Short mmCIF file of C-alpha atoms in Angstrom, two decimals:
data_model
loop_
_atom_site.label_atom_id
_atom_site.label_comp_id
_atom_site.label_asym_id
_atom_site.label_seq_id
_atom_site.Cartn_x
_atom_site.Cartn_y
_atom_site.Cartn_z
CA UNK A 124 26.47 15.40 -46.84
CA UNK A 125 25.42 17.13 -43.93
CA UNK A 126 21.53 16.55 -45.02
CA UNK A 127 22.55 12.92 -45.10
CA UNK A 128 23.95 12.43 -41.96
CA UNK A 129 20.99 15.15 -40.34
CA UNK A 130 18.55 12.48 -42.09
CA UNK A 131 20.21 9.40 -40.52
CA UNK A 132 20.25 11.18 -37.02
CA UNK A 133 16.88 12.14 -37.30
CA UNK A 134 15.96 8.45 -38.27
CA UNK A 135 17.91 7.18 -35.39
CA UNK A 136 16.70 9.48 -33.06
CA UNK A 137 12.82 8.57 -33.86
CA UNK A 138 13.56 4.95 -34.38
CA UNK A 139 14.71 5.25 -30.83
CA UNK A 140 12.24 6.50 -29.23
CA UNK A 141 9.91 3.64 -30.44
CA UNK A 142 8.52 1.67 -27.92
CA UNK A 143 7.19 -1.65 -28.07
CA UNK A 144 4.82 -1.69 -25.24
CA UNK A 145 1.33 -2.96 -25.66
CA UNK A 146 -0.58 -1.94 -22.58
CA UNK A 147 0.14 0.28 -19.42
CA UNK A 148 -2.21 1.20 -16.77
CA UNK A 149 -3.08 2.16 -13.11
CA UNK A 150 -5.99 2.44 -11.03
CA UNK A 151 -5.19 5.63 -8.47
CA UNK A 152 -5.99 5.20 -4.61
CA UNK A 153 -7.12 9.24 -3.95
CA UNK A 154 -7.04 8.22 -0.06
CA UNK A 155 -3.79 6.24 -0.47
CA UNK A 156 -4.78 3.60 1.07
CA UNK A 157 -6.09 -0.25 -0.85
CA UNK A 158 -8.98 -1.95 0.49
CA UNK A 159 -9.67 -5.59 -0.64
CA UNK A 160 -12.82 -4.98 -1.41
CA UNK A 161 -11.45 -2.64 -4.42
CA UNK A 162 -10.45 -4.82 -7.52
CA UNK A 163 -8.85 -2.64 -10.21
CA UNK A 164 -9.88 -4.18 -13.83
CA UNK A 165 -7.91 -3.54 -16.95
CA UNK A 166 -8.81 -4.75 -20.76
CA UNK A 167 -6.92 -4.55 -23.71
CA UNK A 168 -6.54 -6.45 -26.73
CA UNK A 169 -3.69 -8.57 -27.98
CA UNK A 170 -3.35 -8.31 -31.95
CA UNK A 171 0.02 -9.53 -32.96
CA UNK A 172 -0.03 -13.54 -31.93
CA UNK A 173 3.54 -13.95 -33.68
CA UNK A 174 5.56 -12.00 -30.74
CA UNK A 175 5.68 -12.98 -27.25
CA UNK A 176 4.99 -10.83 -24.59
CA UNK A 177 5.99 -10.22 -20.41
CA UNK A 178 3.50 -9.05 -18.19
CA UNK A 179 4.16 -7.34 -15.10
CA UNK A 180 2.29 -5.53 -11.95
CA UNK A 181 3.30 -1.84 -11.92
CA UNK A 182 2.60 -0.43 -8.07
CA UNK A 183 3.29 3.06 -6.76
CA UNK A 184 3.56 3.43 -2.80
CA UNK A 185 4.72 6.16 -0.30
CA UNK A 186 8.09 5.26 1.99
CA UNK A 187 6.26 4.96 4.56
CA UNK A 188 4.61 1.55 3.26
CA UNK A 189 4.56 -0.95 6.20
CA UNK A 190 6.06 -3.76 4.36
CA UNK A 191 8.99 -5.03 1.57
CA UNK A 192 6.25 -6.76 -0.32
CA UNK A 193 2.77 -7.32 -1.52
CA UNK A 194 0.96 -10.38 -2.26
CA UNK A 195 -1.66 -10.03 -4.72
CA UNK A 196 -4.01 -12.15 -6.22
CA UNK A 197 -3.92 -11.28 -9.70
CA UNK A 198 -7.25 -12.41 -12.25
CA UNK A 199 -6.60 -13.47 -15.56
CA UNK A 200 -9.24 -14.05 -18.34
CA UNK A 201 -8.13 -14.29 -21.71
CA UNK A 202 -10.24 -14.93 -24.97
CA UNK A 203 -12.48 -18.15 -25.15
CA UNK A 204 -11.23 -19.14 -21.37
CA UNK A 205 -12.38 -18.97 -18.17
CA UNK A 206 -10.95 -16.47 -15.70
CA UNK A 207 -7.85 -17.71 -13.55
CA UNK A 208 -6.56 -16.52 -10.42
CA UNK A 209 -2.89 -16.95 -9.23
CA UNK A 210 -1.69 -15.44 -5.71
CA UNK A 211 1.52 -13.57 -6.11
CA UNK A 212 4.32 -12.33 -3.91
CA UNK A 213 6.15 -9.08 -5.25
CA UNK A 214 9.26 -7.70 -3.72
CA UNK A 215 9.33 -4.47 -3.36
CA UNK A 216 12.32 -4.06 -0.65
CA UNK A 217 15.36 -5.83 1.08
CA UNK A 218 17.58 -5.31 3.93
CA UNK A 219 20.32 -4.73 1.92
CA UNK A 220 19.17 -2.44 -0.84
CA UNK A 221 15.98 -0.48 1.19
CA UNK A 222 13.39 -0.06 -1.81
CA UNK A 223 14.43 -1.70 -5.18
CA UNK A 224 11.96 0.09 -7.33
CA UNK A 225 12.71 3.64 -8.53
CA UNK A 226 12.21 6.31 -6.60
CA UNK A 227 11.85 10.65 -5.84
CA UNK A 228 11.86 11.80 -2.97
CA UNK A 229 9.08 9.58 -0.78
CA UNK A 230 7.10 8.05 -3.49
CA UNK A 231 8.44 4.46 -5.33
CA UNK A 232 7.11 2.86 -8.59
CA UNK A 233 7.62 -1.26 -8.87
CA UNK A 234 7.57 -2.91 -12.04
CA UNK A 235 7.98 -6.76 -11.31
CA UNK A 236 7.10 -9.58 -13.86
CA UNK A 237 4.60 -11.73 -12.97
CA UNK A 238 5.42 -13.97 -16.31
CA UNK A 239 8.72 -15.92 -15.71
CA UNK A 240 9.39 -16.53 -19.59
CA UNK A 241 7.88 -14.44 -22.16
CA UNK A 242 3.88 -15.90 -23.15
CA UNK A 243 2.68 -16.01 -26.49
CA UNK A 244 -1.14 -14.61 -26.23
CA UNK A 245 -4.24 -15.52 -28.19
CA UNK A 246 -5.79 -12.54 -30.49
CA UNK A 247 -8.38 -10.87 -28.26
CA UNK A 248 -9.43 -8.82 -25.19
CA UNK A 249 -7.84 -9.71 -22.04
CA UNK A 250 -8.76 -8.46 -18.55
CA UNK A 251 -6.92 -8.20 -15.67
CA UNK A 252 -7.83 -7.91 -12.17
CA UNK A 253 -5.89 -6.94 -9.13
CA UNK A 254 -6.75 -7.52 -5.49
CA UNK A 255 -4.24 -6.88 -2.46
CA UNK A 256 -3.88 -9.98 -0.17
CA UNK A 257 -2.26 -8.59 2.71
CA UNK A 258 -2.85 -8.30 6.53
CA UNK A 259 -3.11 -4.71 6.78
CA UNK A 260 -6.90 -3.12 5.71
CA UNK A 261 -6.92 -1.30 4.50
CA UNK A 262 -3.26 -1.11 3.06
CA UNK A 263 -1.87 2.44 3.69
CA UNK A 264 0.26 4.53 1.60
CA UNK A 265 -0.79 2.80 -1.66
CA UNK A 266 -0.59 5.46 -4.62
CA UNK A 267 -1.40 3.09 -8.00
CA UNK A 268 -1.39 -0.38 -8.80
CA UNK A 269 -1.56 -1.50 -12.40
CA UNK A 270 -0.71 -3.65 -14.96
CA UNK A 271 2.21 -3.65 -17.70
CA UNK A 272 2.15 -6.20 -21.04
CA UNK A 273 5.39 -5.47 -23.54
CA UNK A 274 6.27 -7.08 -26.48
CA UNK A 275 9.67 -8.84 -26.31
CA UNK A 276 12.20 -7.57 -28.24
CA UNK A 277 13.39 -9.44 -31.39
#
């Protein structure tokens, strides 16, 4: 009985730890700071058509970060299309809360959805590319800025 129920845990404990992301990554700014003229690219390929996915800007940035957002203008070119670019505004802070990403000690990560609804994607390599649209160049106290695509869950 006790092998049984060590089994089951065991199971459960793996099954757990699962994840169903597809894709996670971050170009590092060494000088912590984001010029405009730096356009972090990332590819990966979509295999499973049947789920649906949500894709979301990851960013890293000190406290000291002049602002409670960031606009980017974020590149998209999936298979067999041409590339499309969409400006986006992420929140990072409000008056009420301070920084709403997670945070130790001065440094905050951001993950914010830049897909409303979850997207079913075309089997393929897509690419992804970041630029910062803000007032400030370069932008200081910029650690990473990256891209997250997940799976939905069932």
């Amino acid at each position: 009985m006790k092998q049984i129920l060590s089994f089951f845990l065991l199971t459960m404990a793996l099954a757990s730890c699962q994840t169903l992301d597809v894709f996670e990554k971050t170009a590092f700014f060494p000088d912590h700071e984001w010029a405009s003229s730096r356009k972090p690219s990332f590819t990966f390929a979509i295999e499973d058509t049947a789920a649906a996915y949500h894709i979301s800007v990851v960013f890293r940035h000190e406290d000291a970060y002049h602002f409670n957002n960031i606009w980017l203008n974020v590149t998209t070119q999936a298979p067999g299309d041409t590339a499309k670019t969409q400006l986006v505004n992420v929140t990072l802070a409000n008056n009420k809360k301070g920084w709403l990403g997670t945070g130790m000690g001065d440094v905050f990560d951001h993950r914010a959805r830049i897909t409303r609804m979850p997207v079913k994607l075309k089997k393929g390599n897509y690419t992804f590319i970041l630029q910062q649209h803000m007032r400030e160049e370069p932008l200081q106290y910029v650690l990473n800025a990256g891209i997250r695509v997940e799976k939905v869950k069932p």
